[in-house]
mmCIF file of C-alpha atoms and ligand atoms in Angstrom:
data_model
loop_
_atom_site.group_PDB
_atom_site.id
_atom_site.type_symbol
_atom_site.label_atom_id
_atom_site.label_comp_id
_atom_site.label_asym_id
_atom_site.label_seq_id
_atom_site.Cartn_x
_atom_site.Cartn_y
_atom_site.Cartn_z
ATOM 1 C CA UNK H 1 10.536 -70.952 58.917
ATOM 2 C CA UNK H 2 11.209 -68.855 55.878
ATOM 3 C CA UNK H 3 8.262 -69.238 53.251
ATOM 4 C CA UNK H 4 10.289 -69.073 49.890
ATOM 5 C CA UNK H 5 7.100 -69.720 47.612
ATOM 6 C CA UNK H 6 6.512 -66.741 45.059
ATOM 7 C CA UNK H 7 10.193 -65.014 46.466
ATOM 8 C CA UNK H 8 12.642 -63.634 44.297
ATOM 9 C CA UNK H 9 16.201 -64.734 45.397
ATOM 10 C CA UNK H 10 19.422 -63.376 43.813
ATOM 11 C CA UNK H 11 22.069 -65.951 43.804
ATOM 12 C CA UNK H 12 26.150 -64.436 43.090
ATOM 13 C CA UNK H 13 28.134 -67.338 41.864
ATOM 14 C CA UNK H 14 24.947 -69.306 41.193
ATOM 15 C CA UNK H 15 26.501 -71.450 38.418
ATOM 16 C CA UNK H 16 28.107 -73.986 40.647
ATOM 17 C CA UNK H 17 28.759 -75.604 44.112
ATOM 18 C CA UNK H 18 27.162 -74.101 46.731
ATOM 19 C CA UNK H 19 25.614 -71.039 45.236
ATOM 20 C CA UNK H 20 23.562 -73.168 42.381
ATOM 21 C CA UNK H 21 22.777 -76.203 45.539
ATOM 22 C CA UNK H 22 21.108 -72.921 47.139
ATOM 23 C CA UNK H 23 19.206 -72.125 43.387
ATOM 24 C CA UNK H 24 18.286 -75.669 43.447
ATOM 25 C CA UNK H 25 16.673 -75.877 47.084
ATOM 26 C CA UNK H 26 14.921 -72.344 46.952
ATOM 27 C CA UNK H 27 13.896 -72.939 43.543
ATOM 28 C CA UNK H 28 12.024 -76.293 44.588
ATOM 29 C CA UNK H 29 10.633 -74.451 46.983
ATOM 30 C CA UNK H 30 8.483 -72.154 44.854
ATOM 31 C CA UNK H 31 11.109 -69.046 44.777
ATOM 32 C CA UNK H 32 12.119 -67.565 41.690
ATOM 33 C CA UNK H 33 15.632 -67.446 41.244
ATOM 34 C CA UNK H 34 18.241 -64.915 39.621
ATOM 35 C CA UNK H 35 21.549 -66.891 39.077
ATOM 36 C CA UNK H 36 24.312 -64.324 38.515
ATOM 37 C CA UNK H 37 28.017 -65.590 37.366
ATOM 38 C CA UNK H 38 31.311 -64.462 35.916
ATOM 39 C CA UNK H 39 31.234 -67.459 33.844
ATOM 40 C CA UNK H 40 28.728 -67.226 31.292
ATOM 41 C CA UNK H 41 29.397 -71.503 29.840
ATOM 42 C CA UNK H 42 28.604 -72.438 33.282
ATOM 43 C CA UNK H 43 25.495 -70.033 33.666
ATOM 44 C CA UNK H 44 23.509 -70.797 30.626
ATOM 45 C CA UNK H 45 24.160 -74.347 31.730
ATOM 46 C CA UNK H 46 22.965 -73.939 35.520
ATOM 47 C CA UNK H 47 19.752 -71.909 34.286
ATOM 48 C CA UNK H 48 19.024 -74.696 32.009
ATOM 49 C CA UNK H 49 19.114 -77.257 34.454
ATOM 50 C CA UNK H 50 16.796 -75.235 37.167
ATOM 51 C CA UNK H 51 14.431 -74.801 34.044
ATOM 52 C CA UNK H 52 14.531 -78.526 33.527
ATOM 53 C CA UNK H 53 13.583 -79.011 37.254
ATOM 54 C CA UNK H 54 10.609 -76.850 36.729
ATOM 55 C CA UNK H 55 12.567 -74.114 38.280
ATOM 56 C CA UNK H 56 11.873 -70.405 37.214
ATOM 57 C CA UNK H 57 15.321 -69.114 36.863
ATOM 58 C CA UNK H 58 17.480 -66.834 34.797
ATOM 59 C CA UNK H 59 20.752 -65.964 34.461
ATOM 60 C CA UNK H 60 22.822 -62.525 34.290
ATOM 61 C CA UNK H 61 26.482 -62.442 32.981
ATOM 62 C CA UNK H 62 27.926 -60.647 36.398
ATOM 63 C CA UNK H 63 31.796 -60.142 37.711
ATOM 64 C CA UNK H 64 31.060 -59.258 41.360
ATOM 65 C CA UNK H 65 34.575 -57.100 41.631
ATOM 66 C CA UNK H 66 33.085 -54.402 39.066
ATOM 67 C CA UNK H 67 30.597 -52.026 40.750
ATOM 68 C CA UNK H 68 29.327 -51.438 37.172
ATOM 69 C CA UNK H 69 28.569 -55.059 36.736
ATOM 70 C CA UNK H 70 26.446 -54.666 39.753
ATOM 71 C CA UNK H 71 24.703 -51.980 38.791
ATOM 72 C CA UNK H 72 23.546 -53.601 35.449
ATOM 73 C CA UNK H 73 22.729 -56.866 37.129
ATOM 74 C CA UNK H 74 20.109 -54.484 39.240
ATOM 75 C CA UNK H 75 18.757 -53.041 35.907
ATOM 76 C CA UNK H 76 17.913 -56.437 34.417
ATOM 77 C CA UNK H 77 16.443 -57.989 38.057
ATOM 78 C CA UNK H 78 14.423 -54.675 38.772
ATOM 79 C CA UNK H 79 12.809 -55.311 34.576
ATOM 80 C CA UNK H 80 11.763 -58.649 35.760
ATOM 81 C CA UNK H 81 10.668 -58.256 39.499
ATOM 82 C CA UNK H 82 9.113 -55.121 41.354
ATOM 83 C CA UNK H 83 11.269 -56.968 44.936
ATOM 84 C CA UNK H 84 14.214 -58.806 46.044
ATOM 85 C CA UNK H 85 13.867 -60.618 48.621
ATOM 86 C CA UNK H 86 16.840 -62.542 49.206
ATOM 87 C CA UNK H 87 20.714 -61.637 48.028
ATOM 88 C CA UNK H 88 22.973 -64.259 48.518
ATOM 89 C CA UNK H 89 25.958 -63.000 48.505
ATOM 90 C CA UNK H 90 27.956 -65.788 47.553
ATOM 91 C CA UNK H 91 30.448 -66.165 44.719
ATOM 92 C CA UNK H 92 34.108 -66.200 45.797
ATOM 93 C CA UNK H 93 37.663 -67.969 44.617
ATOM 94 C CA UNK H 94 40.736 -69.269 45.952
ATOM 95 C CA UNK H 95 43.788 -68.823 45.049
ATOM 96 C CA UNK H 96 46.766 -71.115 44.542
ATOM 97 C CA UNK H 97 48.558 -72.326 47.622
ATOM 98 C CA UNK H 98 51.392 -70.449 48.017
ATOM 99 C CA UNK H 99 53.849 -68.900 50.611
ATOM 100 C CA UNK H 100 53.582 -65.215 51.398
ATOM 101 C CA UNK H 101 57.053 -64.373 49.745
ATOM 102 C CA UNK H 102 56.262 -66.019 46.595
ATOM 103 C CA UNK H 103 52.932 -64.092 46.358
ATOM 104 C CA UNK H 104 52.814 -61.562 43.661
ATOM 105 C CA UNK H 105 50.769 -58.128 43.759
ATOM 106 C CA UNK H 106 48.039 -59.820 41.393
ATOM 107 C CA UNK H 107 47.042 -62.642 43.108
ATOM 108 C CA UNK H 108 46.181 -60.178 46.517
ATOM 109 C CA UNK H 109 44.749 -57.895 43.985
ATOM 110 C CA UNK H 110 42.442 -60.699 42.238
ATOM 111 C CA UNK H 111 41.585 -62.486 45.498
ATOM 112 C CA UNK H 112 40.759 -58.975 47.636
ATOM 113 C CA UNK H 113 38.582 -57.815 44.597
ATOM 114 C CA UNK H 114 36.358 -60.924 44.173
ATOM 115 C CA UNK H 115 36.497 -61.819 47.561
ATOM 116 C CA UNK H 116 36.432 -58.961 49.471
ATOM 117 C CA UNK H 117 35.035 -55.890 47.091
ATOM 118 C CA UNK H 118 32.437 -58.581 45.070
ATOM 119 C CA UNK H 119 30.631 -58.826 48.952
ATOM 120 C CA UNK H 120 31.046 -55.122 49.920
ATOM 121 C CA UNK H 121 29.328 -53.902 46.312
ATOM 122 C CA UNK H 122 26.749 -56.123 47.116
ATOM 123 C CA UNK H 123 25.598 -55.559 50.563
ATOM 124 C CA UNK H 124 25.971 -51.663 49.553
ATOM 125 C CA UNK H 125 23.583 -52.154 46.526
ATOM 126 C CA UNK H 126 21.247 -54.635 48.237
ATOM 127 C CA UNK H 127 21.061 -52.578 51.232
ATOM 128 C CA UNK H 128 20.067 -49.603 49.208
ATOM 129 C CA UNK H 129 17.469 -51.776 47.147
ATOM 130 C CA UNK H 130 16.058 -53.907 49.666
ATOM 131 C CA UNK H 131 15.690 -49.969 52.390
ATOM 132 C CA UNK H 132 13.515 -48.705 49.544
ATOM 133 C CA UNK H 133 11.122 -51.720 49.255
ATOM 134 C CA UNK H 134 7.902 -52.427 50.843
ATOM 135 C CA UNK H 135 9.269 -55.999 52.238
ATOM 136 C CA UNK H 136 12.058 -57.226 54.358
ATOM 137 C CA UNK H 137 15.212 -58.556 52.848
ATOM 138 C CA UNK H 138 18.014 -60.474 53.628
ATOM 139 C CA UNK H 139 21.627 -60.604 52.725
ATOM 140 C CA UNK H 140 23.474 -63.901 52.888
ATOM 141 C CA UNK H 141 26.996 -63.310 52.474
ATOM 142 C CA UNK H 142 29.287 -66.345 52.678
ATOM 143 C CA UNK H 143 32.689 -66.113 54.412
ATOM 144 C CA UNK H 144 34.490 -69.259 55.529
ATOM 145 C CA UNK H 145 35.809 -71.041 58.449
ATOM 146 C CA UNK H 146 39.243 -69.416 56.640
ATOM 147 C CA UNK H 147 38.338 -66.472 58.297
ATOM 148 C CA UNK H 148 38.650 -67.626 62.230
ATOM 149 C CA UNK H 149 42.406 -68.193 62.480
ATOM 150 C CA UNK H 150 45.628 -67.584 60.243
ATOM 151 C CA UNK H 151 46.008 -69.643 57.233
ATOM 152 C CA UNK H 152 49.033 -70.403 55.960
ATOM 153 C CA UNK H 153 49.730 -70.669 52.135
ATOM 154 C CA UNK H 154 46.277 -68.922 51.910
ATOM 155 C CA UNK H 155 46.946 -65.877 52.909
ATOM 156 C CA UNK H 156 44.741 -63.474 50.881
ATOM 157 C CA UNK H 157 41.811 -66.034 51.248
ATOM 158 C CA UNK H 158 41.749 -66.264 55.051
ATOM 159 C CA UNK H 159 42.179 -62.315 55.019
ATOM 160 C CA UNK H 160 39.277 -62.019 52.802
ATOM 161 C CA UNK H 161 37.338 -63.741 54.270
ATOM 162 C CA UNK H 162 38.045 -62.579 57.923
ATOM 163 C CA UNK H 163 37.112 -59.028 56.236
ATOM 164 C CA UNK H 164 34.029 -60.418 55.268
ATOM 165 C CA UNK H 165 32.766 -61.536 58.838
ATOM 166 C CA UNK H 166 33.549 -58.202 60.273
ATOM 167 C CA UNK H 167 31.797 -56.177 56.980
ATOM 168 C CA UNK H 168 28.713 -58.253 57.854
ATOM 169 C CA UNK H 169 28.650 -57.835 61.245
ATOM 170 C CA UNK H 170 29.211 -54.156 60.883
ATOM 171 C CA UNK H 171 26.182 -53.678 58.706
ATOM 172 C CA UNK H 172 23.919 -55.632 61.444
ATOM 173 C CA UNK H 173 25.574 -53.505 64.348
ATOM 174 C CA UNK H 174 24.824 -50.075 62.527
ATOM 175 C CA UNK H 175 20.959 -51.857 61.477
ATOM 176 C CA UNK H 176 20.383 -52.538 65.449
ATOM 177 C CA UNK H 177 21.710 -49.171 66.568
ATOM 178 C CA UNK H 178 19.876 -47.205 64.379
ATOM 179 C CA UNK H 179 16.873 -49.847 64.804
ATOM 180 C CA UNK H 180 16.250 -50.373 60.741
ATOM 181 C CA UNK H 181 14.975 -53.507 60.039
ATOM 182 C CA UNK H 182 14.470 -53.698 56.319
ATOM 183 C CA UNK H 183 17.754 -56.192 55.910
ATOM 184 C CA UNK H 184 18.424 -58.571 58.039
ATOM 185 C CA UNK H 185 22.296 -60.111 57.672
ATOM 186 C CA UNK H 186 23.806 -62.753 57.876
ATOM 187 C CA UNK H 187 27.565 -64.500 57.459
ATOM 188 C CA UNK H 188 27.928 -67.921 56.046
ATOM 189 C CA UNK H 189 31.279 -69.979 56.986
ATOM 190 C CA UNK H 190 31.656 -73.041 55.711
ATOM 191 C CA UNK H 191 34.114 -75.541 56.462
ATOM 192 C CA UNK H 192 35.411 -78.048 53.273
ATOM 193 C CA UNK H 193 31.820 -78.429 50.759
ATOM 194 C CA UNK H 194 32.754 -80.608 47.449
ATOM 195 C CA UNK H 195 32.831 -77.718 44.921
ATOM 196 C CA UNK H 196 34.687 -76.640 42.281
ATOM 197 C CA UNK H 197 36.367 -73.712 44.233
ATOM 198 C CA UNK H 198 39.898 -75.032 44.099
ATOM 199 C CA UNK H 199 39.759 -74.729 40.512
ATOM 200 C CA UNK H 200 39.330 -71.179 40.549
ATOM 201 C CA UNK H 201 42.773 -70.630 38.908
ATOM 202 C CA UNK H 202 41.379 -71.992 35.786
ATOM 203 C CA UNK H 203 38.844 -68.871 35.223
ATOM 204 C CA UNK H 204 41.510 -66.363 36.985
ATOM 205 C CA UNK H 205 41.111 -63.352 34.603
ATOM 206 C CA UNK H 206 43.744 -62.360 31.998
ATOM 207 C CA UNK H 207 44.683 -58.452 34.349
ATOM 208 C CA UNK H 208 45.527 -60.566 37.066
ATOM 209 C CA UNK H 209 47.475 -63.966 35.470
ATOM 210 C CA UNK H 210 50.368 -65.162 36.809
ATOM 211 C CA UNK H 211 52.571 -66.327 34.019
ATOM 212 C CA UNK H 212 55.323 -68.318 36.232
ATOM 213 C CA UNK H 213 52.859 -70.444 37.301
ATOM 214 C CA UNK H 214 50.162 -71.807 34.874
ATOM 215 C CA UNK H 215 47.009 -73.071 36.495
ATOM 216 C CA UNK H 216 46.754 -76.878 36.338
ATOM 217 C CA UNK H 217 42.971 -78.809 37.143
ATOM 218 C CA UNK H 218 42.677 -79.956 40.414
ATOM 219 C CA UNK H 219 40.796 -83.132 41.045
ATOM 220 C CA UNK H 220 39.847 -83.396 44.656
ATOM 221 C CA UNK H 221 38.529 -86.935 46.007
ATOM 222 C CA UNK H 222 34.827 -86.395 47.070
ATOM 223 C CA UNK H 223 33.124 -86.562 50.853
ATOM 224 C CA UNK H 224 32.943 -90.353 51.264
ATOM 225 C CA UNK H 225 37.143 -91.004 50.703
ATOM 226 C CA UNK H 226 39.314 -91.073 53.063
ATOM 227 C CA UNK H 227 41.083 -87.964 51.405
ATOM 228 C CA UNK H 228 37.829 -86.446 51.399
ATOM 229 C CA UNK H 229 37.286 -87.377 54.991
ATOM 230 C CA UNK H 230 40.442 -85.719 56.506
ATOM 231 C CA UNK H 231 39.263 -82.390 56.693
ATOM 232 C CA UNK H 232 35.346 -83.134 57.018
ATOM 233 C CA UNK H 233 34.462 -82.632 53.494
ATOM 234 C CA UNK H 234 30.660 -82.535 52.744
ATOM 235 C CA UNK H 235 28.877 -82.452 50.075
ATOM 236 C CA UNK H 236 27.089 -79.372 48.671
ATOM 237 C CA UNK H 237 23.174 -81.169 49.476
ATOM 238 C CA UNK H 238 24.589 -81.957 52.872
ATOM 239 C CA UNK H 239 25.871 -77.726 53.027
ATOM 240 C CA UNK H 240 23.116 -76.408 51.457
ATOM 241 C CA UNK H 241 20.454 -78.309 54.467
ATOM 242 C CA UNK H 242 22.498 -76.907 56.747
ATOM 243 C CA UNK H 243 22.799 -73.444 55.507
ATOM 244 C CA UNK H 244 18.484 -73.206 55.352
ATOM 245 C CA UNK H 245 17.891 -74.938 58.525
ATOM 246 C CA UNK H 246 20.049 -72.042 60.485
ATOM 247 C CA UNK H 247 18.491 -69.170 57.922
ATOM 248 C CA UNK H 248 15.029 -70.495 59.179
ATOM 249 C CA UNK H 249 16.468 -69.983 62.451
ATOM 250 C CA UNK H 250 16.935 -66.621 61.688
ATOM 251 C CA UNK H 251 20.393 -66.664 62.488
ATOM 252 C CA UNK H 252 23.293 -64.098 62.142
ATOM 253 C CA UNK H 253 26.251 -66.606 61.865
ATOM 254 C CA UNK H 254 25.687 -70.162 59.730
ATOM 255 C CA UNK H 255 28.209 -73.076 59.584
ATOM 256 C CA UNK H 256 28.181 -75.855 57.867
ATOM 257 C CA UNK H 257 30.683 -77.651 60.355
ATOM 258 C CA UNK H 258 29.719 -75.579 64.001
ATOM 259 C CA UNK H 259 31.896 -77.885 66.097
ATOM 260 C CA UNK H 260 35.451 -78.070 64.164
ATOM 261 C CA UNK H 261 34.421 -73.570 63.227
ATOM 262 C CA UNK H 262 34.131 -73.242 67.293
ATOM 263 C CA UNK H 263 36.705 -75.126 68.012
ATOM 264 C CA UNK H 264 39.113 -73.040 65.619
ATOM 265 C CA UNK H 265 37.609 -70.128 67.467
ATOM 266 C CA UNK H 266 37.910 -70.632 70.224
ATOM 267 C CA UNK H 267 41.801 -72.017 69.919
ATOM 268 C CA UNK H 268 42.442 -68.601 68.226
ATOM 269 C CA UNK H 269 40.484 -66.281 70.813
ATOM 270 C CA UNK H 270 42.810 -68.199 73.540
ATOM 271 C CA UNK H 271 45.792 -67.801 71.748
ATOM 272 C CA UNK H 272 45.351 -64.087 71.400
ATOM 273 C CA UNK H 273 44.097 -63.398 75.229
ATOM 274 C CA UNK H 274 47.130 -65.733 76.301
ATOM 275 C CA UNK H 275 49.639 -64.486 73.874
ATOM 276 C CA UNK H 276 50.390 -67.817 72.419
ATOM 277 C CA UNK H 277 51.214 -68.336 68.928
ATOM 278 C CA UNK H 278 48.192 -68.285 66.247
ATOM 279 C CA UNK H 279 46.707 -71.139 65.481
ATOM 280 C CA UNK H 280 47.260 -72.340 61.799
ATOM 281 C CA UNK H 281 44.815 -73.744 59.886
ATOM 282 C CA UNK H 282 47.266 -75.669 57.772
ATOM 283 C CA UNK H 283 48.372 -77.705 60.079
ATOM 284 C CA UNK H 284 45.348 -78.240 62.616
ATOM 285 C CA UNK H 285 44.297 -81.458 62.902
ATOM 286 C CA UNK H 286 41.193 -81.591 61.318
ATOM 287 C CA UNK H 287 40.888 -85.147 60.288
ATOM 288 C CA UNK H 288 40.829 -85.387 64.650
ATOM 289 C CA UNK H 289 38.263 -82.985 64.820
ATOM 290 C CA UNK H 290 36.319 -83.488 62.219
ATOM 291 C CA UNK H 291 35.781 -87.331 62.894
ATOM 292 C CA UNK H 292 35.349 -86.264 66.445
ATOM 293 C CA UNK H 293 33.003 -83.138 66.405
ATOM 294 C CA UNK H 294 30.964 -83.062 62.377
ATOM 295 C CA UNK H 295 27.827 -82.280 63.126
HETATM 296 P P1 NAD C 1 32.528 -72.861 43.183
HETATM 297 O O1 NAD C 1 33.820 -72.555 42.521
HETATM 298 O O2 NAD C 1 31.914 -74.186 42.925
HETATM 299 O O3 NAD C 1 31.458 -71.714 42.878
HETATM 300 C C1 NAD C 1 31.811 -70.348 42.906
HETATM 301 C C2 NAD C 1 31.161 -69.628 41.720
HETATM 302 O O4 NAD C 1 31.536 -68.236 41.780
HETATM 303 C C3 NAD C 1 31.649 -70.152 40.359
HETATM 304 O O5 NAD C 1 30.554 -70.457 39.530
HETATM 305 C C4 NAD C 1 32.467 -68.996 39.794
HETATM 306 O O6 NAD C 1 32.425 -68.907 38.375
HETATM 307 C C5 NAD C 1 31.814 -67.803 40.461
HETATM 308 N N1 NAD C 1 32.688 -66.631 40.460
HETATM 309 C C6 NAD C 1 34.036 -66.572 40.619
HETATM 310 N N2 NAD C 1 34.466 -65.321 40.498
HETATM 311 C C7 NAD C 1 33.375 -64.545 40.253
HETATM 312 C C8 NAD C 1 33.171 -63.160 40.032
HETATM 313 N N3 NAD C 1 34.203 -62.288 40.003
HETATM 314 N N4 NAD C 1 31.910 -62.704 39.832
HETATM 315 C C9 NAD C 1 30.853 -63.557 39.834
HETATM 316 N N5 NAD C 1 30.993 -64.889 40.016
HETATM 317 C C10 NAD C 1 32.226 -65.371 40.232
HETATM 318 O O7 NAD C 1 32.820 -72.661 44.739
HETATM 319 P P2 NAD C 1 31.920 -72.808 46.065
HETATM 320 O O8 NAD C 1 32.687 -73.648 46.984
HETATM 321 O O9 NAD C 1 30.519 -73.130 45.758
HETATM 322 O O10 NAD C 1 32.036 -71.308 46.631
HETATM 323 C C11 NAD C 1 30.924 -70.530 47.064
HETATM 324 C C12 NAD C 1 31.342 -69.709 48.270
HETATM 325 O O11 NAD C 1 31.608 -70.576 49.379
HETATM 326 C C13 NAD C 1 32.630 -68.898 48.069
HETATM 327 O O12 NAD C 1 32.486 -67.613 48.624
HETATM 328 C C14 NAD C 1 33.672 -69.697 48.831
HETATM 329 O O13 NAD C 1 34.762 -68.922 49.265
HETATM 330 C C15 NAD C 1 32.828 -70.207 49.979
HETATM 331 N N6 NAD C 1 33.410 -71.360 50.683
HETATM 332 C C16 NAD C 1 33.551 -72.557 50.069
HETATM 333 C C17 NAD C 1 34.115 -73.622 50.764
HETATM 334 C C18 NAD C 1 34.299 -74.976 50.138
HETATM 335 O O14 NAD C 1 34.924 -75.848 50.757
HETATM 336 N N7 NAD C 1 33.771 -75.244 48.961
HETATM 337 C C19 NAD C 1 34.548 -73.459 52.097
HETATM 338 C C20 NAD C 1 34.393 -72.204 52.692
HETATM 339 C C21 NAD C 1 33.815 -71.156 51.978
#
C-alpha cells in the first residue's frame, strides 16, 4: 500500500475530471498536492476547493506541450518542496470526431503536442528530478483504452495515445535493463470516466483553431443513463478507486475497465497474428461488453 501522508504529488491537468478526483483522494490522504493546468479559471477554482477540504494544494499555470512551461512549473515546485514524489502525468484532450480526410494539419498538430509531447516532457523532466533525489518516485502517465486498437474518427487520439503506452513502457524496459530504480512507471488506460474531456474543443488554443468548424458544448448523459451505460461510462470516484487500488499494487499497466481493455486487446493482437481486419473501436460493441464484463 502506498503511504501518501506528508508526499508531494504533482498532478498535470489537475483542474478537472480525473486528474483533480486523483488531487482529491491523495490530498485526503495527507499528500500535498501540486495541481498544474492550462486553464488558469478552472485552476484557481480546483485549488480552492482542495483548500476548502482541508487539502494543502496549489496551483501552477502550466501548458504541458511547451518544454519551457515545464521547466518553470519545476522552478516553482522545487521553491516549495525539497522532493517529488509522485508525477501524474495526466492532462490530455480530444479532438473533434472527424474522418481522416477531413482532418486538417492543426488538429494532428494540437492533439500530438498535448497528447503525445505534454507526456514525453514530463517523464524526461521527472525522470531527471526524481534520479537526483534521495527517494523513489513514480510517474503515472495516463493513456487510454484508445490506444489498444484503431479508432475511427479519432484518429490522432488513438495514435497518441498508443504512443504513450509504448513511451512508458520504454522508460521501464531501459529502468530494468540498466537496473535503476529511482522511478518506477506506470500507464493508465481508462475506458469512458464522466469528465469534461469531450469538451476539449472549447479551450483548443488560438495557433491551432479550426475556423470551418466552430467548437459547440457537448453535454454527455452521466454513468447511471442508458446513454451513459452503452459504453460503460463511470464516474471519476468510481476511476479514481480503481486507479489507487492497482498503484498500491504496484502495477505497470492500470485500467479502469480491465475486462472490455483485454478484450479489445486481445481482438486486436488476433487480428494482427491472423491477418484479419483491425478491430475498430467505433463500432465495437461495447454496450455488450461492457454490461457483460465491467468490473
Ligand atoms: P478533463 O477534460 O476533465 O481534464 C483534463 C484537464 O487537462 C483539463 O483541466 C484541461 O484544462 C487540462 N489540459 C488540457 N490541455 C492541457 C495542456 N496543454 N496543458 C495542461 N493541461 C491541459 O478530462 P479527463 O477525462 O479527466 O482526462 C484526463 C486524462 O484521462 C487524459 O489524458 C485523457 O485522455 C484520459 N482519458 C480519459 C477518458 C475519459 O473517458 N474521460 C478515457 C480515457 C483516457
Amino acid at each position: 500500500m502506498e503511504d501518501y501522508k506528508g508526499k508531494v504529488a504533482v498532478i498535470t491537468g489537475g483542474a478537472s475530471g480525473i486528474g483533480f478526483g486523483i488531487a482529491l483522494a491523495l490530498g485526503q490522504k495527507g499528500c500535498n498536492i501540486v495541481i498544474t493546468d492550462i486553464n488558469v479559471k478552472a485552476g484557481k477554482a480546483a485549488e480552492i476547493k482542495l483548500n476548502e477540504e482541508g487539502i494543502k494544494a496549489s496551483f501552477i499555470e502550466h501548458d504541458i506541450s511547451n518544454e519551457n512551461s515545464w521547466d518553470t512549473a519545476i522552478e516553482m515546485i522545487k521553491l516549495k518542496f525539497s522532493e517529488v514524489h509522485y508525477l501524474f502525468n495526466n492532462a490530455g484532450i480530444v479532438n473533434r470526431a472527424v474522418p481522416l480526410n477531413k482532418m486538417i494539419i492543426k488538429d494532428w498538430q494540437w492533439v500530438l503536442g498535448v497528447n503525445l509531447w505534454g507526456p514525453l516532457f514530463g517523464l524526461r523532466k521527472f525522470t531527471e528530478l526524481m534520479d537526483g533525489q534521495a527517494v523513489q518516485g513514480r510517474i503515472i502517465t495516463t493513456a487510454s483504452t484508445a490506444a489498444v486498437a484503431p479508432f475511427s474518427k479519432w484518429a490522432a487520439y488513438s495514435v497518441s495515445k498508443a504512443a504513450v503506452v509504448r513511451l512508458v513502457e520504454n522508460y521501464q524496459a531501459e529502468a530494468n535493463l540498466y537496473k535503476k530504480d529511482k522511478v518506477k512507471y506506470s500507464v493508465v488506460m481508462p475506458g469512458v470516466v464522466e469528465t469534461n474531456i469531450f469538451n476539449s474543443e472549447l479551450n483548443r488554443p488560438s495557433e491551432y483553431a479550426n475556423s470551418d468548424v466552430p467548437p459547440k458544448e457537448i453535454i454527455a448523459k452521466g454513468a447511471g443513463t442508458a446513454e451513459g451505460d452503452t459504453a460503460g461510462k463511470i464516474s471519476v470516484e468510481k476511476a479514481v478507486e480503481r486507479i489507487l487500488k492497482q498503484i498500491d499494487y504496484g502495477y505497470t499497466y492500470i485500467y479502469t475497465h480491465r475486462d472490455l481493455t483485454a478484450m479489445l486487446i486481445i481482438e486486436q493482437a488476433s487480428a494482427m497474428l491472423l491477418n484479419k481486419a483491425p478491430v475498430d473501436q467505433l463500432v465495437v460493441d461495447y454496450a455488450y461488453y461492457a454490461k457483460k464484463m465491467q468490473r
